[in-house]
CSV table of C-alpha atoms in Angstrom, one decimal:
chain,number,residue,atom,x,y,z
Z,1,UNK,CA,-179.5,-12.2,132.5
Z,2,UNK,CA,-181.7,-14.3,130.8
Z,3,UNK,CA,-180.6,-18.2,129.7
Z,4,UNK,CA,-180.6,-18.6,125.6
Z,5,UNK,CA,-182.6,-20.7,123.8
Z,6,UNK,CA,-180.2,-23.9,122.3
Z,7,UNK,CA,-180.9,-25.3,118.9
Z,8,UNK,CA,-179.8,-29.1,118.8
Z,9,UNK,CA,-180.3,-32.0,116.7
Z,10,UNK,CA,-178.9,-30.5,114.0
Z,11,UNK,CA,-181.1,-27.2,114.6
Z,12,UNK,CA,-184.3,-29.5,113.7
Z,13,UNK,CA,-185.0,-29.6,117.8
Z,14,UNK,CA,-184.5,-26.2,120.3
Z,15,UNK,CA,-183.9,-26.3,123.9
Z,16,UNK,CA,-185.8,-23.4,125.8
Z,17,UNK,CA,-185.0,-21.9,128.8
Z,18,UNK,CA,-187.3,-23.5,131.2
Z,19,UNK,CA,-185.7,-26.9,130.0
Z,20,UNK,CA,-186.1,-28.1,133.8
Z,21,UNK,CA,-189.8,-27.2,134.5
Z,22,UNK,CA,-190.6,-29.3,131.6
Z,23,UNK,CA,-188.5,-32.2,132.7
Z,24,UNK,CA,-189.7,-31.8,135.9
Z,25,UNK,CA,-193.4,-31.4,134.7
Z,26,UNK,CA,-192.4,-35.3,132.5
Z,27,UNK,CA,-191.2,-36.6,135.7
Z,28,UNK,CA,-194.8,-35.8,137.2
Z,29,UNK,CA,-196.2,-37.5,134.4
Z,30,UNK,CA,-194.4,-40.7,135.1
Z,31,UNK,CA,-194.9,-40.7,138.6
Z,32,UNK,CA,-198.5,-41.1,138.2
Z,33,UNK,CA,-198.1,-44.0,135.7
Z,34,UNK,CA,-196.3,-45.9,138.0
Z,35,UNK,CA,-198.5,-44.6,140.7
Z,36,UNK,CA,-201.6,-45.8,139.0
Z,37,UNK,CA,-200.8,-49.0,137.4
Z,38,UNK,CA,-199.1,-50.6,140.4
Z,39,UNK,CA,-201.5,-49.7,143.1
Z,40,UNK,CA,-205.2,-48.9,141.5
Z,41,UNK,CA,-205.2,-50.9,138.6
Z,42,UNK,CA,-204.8,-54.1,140.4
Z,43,UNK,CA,-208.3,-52.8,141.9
Z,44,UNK,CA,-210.3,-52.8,138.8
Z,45,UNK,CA,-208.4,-55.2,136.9
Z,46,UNK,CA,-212.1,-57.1,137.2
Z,47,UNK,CA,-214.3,-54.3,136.0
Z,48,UNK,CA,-211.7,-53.5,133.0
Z,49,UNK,CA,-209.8,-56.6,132.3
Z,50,UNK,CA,-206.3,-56.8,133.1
Z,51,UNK,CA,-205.1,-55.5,129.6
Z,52,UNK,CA,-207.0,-52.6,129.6
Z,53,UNK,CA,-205.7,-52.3,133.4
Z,54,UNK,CA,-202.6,-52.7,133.4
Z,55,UNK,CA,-201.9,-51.6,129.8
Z,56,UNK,CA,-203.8,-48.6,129.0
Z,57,UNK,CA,-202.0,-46.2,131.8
Z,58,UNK,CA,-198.8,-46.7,130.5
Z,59,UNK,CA,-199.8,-46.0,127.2
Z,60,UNK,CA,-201.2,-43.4,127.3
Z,61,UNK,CA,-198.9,-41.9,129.4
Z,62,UNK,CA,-196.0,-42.6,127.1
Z,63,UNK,CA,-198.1,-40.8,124.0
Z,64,UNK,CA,-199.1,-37.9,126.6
Z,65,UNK,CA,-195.4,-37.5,126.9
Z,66,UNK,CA,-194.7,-37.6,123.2
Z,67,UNK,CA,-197.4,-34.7,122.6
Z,68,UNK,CA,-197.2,-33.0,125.5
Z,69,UNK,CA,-193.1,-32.6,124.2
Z,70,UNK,CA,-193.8,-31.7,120.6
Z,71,UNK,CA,-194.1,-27.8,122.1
Z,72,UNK,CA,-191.5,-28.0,124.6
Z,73,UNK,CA,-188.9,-29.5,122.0
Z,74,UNK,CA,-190.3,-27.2,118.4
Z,75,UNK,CA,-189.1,-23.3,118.0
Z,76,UNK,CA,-191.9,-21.4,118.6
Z,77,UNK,CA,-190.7,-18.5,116.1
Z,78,UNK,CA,-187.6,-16.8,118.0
Z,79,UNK,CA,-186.6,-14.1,115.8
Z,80,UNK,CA,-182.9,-13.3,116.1
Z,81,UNK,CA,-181.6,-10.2,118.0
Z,82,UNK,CA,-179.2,-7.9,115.9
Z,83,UNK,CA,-175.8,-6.9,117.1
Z,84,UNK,CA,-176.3,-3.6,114.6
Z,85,UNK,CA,-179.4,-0.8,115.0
Z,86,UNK,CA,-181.9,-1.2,112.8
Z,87,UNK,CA,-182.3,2.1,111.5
Z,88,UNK,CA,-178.4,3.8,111.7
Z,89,UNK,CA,-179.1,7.5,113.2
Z,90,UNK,CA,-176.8,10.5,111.2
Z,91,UNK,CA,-176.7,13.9,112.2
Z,92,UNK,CA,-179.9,14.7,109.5
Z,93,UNK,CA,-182.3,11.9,111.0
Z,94,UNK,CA,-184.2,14.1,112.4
Z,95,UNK,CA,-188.6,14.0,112.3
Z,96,UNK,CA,-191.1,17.1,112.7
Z,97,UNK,CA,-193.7,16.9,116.2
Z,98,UNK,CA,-195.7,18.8,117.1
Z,99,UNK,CA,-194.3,22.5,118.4
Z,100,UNK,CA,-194.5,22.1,122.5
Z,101,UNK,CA,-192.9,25.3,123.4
Z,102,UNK,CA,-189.1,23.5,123.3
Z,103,UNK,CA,-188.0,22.6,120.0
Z,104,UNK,CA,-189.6,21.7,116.3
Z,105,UNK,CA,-187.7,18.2,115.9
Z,106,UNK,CA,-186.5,15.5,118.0
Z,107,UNK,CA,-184.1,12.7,117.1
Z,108,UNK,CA,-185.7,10.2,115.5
Z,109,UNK,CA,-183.8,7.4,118.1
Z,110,UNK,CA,-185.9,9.0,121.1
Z,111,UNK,CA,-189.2,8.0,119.5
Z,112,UNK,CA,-188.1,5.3,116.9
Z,113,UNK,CA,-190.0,2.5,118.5
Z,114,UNK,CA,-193.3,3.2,115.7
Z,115,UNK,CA,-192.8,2.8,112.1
Z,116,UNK,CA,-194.7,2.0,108.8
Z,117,UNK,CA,-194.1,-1.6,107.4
Z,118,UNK,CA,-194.6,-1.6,103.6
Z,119,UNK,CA,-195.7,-5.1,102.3
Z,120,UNK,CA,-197.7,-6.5,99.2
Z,121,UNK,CA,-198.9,-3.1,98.5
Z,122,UNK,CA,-200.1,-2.3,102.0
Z,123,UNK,CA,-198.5,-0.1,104.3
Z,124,UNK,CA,-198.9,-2.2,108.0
Z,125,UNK,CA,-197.9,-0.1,111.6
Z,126,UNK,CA,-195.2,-1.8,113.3
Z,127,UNK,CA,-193.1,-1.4,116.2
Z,128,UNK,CA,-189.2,-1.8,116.1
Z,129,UNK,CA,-187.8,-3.9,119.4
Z,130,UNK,CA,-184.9,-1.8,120.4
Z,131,UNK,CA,-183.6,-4.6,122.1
Z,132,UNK,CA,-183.8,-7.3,119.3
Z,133,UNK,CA,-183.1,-4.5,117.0
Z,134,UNK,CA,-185.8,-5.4,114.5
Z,135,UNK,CA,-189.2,-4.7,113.0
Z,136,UNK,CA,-191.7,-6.8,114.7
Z,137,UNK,CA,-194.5,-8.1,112.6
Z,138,UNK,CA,-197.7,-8.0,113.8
Z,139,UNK,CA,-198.5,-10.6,116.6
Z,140,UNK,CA,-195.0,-10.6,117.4
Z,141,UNK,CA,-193.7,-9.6,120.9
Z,142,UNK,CA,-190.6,-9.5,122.9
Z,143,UNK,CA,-190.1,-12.0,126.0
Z,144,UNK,CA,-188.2,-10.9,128.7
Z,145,UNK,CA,-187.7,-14.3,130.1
Z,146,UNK,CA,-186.2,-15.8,126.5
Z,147,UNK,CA,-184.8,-12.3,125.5
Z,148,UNK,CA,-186.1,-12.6,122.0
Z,149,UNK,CA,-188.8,-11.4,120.5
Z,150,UNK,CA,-191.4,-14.1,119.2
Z,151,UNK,CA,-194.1,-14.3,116.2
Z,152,UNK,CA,-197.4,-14.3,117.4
Z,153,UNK,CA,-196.5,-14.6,121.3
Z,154,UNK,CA,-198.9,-16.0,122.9
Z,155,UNK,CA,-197.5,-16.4,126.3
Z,156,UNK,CA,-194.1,-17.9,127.9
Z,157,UNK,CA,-195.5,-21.3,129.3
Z,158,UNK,CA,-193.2,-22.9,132.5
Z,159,UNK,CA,-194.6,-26.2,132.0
Z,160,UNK,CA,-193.1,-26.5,128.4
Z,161,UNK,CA,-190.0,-24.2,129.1
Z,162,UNK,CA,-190.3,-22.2,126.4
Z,163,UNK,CA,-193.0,-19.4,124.5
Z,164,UNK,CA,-196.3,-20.8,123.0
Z,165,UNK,CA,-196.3,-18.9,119.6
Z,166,UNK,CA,-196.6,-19.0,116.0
Z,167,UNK,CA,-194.9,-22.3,115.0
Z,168,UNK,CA,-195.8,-24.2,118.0
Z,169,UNK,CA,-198.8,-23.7,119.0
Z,170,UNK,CA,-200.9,-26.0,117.5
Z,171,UNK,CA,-198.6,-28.7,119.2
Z,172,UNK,CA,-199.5,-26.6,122.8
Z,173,UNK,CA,-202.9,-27.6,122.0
Z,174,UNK,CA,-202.3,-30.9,121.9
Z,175,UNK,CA,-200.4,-31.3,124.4
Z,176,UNK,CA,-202.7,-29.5,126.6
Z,177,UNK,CA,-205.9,-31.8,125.3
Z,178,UNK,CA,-203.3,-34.7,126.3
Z,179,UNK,CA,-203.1,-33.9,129.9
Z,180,UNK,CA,-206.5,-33.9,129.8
Z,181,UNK,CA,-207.4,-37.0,128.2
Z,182,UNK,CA,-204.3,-38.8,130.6
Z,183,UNK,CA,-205.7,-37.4,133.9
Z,184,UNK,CA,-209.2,-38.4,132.8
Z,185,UNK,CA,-208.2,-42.1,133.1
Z,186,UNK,CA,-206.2,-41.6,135.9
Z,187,UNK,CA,-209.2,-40.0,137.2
Z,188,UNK,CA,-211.7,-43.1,136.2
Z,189,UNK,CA,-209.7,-46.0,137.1
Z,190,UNK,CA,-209.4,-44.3,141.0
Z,191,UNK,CA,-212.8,-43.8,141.3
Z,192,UNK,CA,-213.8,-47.1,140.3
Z,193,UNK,CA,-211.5,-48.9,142.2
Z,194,UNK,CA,-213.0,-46.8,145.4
Z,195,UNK,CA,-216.3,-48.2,144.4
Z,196,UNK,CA,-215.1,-51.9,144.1
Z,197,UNK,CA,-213.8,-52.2,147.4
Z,198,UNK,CA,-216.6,-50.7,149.0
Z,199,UNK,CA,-219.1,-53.1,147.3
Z,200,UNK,CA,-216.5,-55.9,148.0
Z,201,UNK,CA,-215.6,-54.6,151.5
Z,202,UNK,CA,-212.1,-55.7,150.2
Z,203,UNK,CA,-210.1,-54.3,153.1
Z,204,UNK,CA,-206.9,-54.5,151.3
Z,205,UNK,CA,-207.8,-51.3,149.8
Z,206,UNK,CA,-207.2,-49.4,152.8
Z,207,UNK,CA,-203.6,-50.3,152.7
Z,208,UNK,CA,-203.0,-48.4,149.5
Z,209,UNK,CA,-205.4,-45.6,150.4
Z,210,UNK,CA,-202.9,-43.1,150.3
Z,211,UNK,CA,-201.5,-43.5,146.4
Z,212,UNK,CA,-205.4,-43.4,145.1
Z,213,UNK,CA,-206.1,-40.5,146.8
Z,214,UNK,CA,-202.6,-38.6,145.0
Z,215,UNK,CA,-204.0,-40.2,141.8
Z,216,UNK,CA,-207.1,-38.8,142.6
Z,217,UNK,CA,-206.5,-35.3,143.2
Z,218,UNK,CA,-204.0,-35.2,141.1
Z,219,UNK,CA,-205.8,-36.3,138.2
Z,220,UNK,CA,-208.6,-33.6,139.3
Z,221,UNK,CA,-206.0,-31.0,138.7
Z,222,UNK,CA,-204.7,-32.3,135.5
Z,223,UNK,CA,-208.2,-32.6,133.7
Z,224,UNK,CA,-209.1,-28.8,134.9
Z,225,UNK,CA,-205.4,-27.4,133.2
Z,226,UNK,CA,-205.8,-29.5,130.6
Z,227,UNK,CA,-209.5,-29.1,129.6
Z,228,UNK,CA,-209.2,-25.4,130.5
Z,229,UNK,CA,-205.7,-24.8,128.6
Z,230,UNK,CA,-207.0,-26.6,125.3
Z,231,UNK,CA,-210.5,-25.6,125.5
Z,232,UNK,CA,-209.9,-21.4,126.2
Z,233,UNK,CA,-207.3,-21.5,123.3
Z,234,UNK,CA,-209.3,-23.3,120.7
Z,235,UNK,CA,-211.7,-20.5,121.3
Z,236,UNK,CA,-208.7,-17.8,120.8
Z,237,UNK,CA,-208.2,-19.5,117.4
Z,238,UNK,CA,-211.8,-19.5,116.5
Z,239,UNK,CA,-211.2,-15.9,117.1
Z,240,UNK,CA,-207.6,-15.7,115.4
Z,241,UNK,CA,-206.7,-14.1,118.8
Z,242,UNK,CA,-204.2,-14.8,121.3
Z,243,UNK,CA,-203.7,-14.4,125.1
Z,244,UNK,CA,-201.6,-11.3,125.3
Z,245,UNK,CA,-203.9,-9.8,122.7
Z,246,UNK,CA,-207.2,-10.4,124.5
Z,247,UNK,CA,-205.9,-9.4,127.9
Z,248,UNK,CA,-204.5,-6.2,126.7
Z,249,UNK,CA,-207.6,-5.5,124.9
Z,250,UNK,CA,-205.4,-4.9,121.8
Z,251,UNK,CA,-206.6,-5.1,118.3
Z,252,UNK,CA,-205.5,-8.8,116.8
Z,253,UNK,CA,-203.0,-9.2,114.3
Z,254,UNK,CA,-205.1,-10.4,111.8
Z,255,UNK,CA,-206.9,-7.2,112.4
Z,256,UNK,CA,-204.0,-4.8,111.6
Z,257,UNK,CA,-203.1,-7.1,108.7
Z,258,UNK,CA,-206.5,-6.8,107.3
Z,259,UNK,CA,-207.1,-3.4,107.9
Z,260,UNK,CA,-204.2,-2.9,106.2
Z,261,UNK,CA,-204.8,-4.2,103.1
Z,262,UNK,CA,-208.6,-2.9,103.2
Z,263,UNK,CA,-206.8,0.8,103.1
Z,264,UNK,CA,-204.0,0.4,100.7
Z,265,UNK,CA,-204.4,3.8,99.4
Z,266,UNK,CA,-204.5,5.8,103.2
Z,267,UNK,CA,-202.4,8.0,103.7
Z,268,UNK,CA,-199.5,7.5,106.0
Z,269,UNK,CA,-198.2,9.3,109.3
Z,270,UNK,CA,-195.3,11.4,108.1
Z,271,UNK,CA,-193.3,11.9,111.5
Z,272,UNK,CA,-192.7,7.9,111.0
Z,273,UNK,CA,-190.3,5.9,109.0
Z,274,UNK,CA,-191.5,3.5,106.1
Z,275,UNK,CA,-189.6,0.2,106.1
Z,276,UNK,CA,-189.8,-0.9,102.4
Z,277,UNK,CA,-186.8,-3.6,102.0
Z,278,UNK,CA,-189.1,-6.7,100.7
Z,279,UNK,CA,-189.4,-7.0,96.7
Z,280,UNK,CA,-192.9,-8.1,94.8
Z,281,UNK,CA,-190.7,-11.3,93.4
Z,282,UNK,CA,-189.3,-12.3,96.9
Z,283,UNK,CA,-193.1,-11.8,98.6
Z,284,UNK,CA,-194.9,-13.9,95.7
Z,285,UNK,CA,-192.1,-16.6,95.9
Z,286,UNK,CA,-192.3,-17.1,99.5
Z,287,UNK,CA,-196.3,-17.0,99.5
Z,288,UNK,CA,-196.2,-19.6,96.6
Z,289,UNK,CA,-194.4,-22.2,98.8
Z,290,UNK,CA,-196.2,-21.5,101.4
Z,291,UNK,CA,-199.5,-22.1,99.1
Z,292,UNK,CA,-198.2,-25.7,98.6
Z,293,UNK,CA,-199.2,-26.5,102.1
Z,294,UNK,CA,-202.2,-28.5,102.5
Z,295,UNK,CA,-203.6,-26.7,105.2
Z,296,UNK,CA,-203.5,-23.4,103.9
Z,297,UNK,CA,-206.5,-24.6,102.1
Z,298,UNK,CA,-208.4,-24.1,105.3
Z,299,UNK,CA,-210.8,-21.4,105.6
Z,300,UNK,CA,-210.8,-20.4,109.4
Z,301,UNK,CA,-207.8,-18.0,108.8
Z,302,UNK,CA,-207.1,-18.9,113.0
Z,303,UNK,CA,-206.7,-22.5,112.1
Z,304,UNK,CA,-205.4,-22.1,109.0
Z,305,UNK,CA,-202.5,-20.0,110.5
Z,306,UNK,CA,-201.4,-22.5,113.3
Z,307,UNK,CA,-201.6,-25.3,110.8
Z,308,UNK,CA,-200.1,-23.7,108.6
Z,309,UNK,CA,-197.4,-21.5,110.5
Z,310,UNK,CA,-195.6,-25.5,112.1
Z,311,UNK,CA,-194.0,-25.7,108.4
Z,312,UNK,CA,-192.2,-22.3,108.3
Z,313,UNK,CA,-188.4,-23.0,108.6
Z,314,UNK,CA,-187.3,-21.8,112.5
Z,315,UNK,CA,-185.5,-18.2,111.6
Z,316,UNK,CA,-183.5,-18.5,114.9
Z,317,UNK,CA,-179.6,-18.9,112.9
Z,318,UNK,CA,-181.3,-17.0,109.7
Z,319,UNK,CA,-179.2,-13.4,109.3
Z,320,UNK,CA,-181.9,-11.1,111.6
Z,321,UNK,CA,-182.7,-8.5,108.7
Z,322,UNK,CA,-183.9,-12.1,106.2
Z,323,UNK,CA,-185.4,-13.4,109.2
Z,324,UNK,CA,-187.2,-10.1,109.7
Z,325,UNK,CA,-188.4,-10.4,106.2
Z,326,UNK,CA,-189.2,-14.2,106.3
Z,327,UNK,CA,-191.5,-13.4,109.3
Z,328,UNK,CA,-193.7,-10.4,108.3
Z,329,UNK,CA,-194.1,-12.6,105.0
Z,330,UNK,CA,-195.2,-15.8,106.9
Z,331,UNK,CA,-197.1,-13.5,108.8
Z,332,UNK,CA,-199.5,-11.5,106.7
Z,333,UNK,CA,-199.5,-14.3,103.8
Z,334,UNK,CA,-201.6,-16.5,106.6
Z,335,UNK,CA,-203.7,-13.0,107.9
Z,336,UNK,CA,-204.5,-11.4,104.7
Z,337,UNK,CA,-208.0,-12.0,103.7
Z,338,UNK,CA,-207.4,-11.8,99.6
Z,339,UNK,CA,-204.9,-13.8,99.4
């Protein structure tokens, strides 16, 4: 049984279910603050001055913290599960297969999980979470470990207890460039105070030899996440891809979006269901607020859609069938090419 997700602060902040990896993983960071600043930066306190020493550790490990938290802390688009199914099965539910030498029809709820999501004019294959008991939009997968399903699921991420995905994403990036950037100076300040002693032949050093060598290799580890982490997803966005997507050699959302609305007038599979419950008005309304946004103006549509996605409203206490509708809006309004 999986631990929910918990909205606090007023539902402005969400709690995820590896809350304790990621208060373990801040506990880490202070360590090597402390570590650093009381037993290497008294080392090279000559080679940076003792305000840069003794000061620039600690601060950046408090703004490391801060960023490295915006993801942990931010909903990264939990859709809500519904207590009801979906699509309510009667006796004359019933879809035409192929003949197989058994029977001409099978209950749609055997093989309801494909359907036909009709948006904007575009008719966009989705899949319907059985668990969740929604439509997903495209992008959008469920997490076994949360329990939900998630817009553009990237992957569930320990370190941050909680899913990297549509709304907080961008702040993943961060965070991850911040672990970086943090272990970097960690990383600096230990190898220059190993150089100091040996020109000095300070012997003192040898006393301490034990804290700069954690500083050390764990600083080594810290700038290979980080840079890695930060670095391989910027290159998913440049691609308006994202992890689950390139490893399962599945076409991107923005893919299916676009192909979509290149081939309005296809026709459609008739053994699956159309889902046609969002008006013209309510589309065009949403899509006008969301136009308001300053960085919708960008034209990578990858960046465009992480900027962009951190101001949509979290849909996590929304009614599931709005915040169904909220999502595949949000979601092809920022995929769309002609838009």
């Amino acid at each position: 049984m999986c631990r929910e997700p918990r909205l606090c602060c007023s539902g402005t902040m969400m709690v995820g279910t590896n809350f304790a990896c990621y208060f373990v993983t801040c506990i880490v960071y202070v360590f090597y603050a402390i570590l650093s600043t009381a037993y290497v930066a008294p080392f090279v306190s000559s080679v940076f001055t003792p305000y840069i020493a003794y000061s620039l550790g600690p601060i950046l490990s408090i703004f490391c913290v801060m960023v490295f938290s915006l993801p942990a802390w931010v909903d990264p688009g939990y859709l809500p599960r519904s207590p009801v199914p979906r699509f309510p099965l009667d006796s004359s539910d019933t879809a035409p297969v192929p003949e197989t030498g058994a029977s001409s029809t099978t209950q749609l709820g055997e093989a309801q999980q494909n359907v036909i999501y009709s948006i904007a004019g575009a008719n966009i294959p989705a899949v319907l979470c059985k668990t969740c008991n929604i439509v997903r939009p495209p992008g959008a997968s469920h997490c076994n470990t949360c329990g939900h399903c998630v817009m553009y699921l990237d992957h569930h991420c320990p370190w941050v207890g909680t899913d990297v995905g549509f709304r907080n994403h961008f702040y993943f990036i961060l965070g991850t460039a911040g672990i970086g950037l943090y272990c970097a100076w960690v990383f600096t300040i230990s190898i220059t105070a190993i150089i100091v002693c040996i020109q000095k032949g300070d012997t003192d050093f040898f006393t301490v030899i034990i804290p700069v060598v954690l500083c050390i290799m764990g600083s080594m580890f810290g700038m290979f996440f980080g840079s890695m982490m930060s670095t391989s997803h910027c290159g998913m966005i440049a691609m308006d891809t994202t992890t689950r997507a390139r490893l399962k050699k599945t076409q991107t959302p923005a893919d299916i979006v676009i192909q979509a609305f290149r081939q309005r007038e296809g026709s459609l599979d008739q053994g699956l269901r159309v889902v046609q419950d969002i008006e013209d008005t309510e589309y065009d309304s949403v899509v006008a607020e969301i136009k308001r946004n300053k960085s919708f103006r960008c034209k990578h549509s990858g960046w465009r859609r992480i900027m962009t996605a951190r101001f949509m409203p979290s849909l996590y206490r929304h009614d599931p069938l709005e915040a169904e509708k909220l999502a595949w809006i949000w979601t092809v309004a920022l995929t769309r090419e002609d838009i």
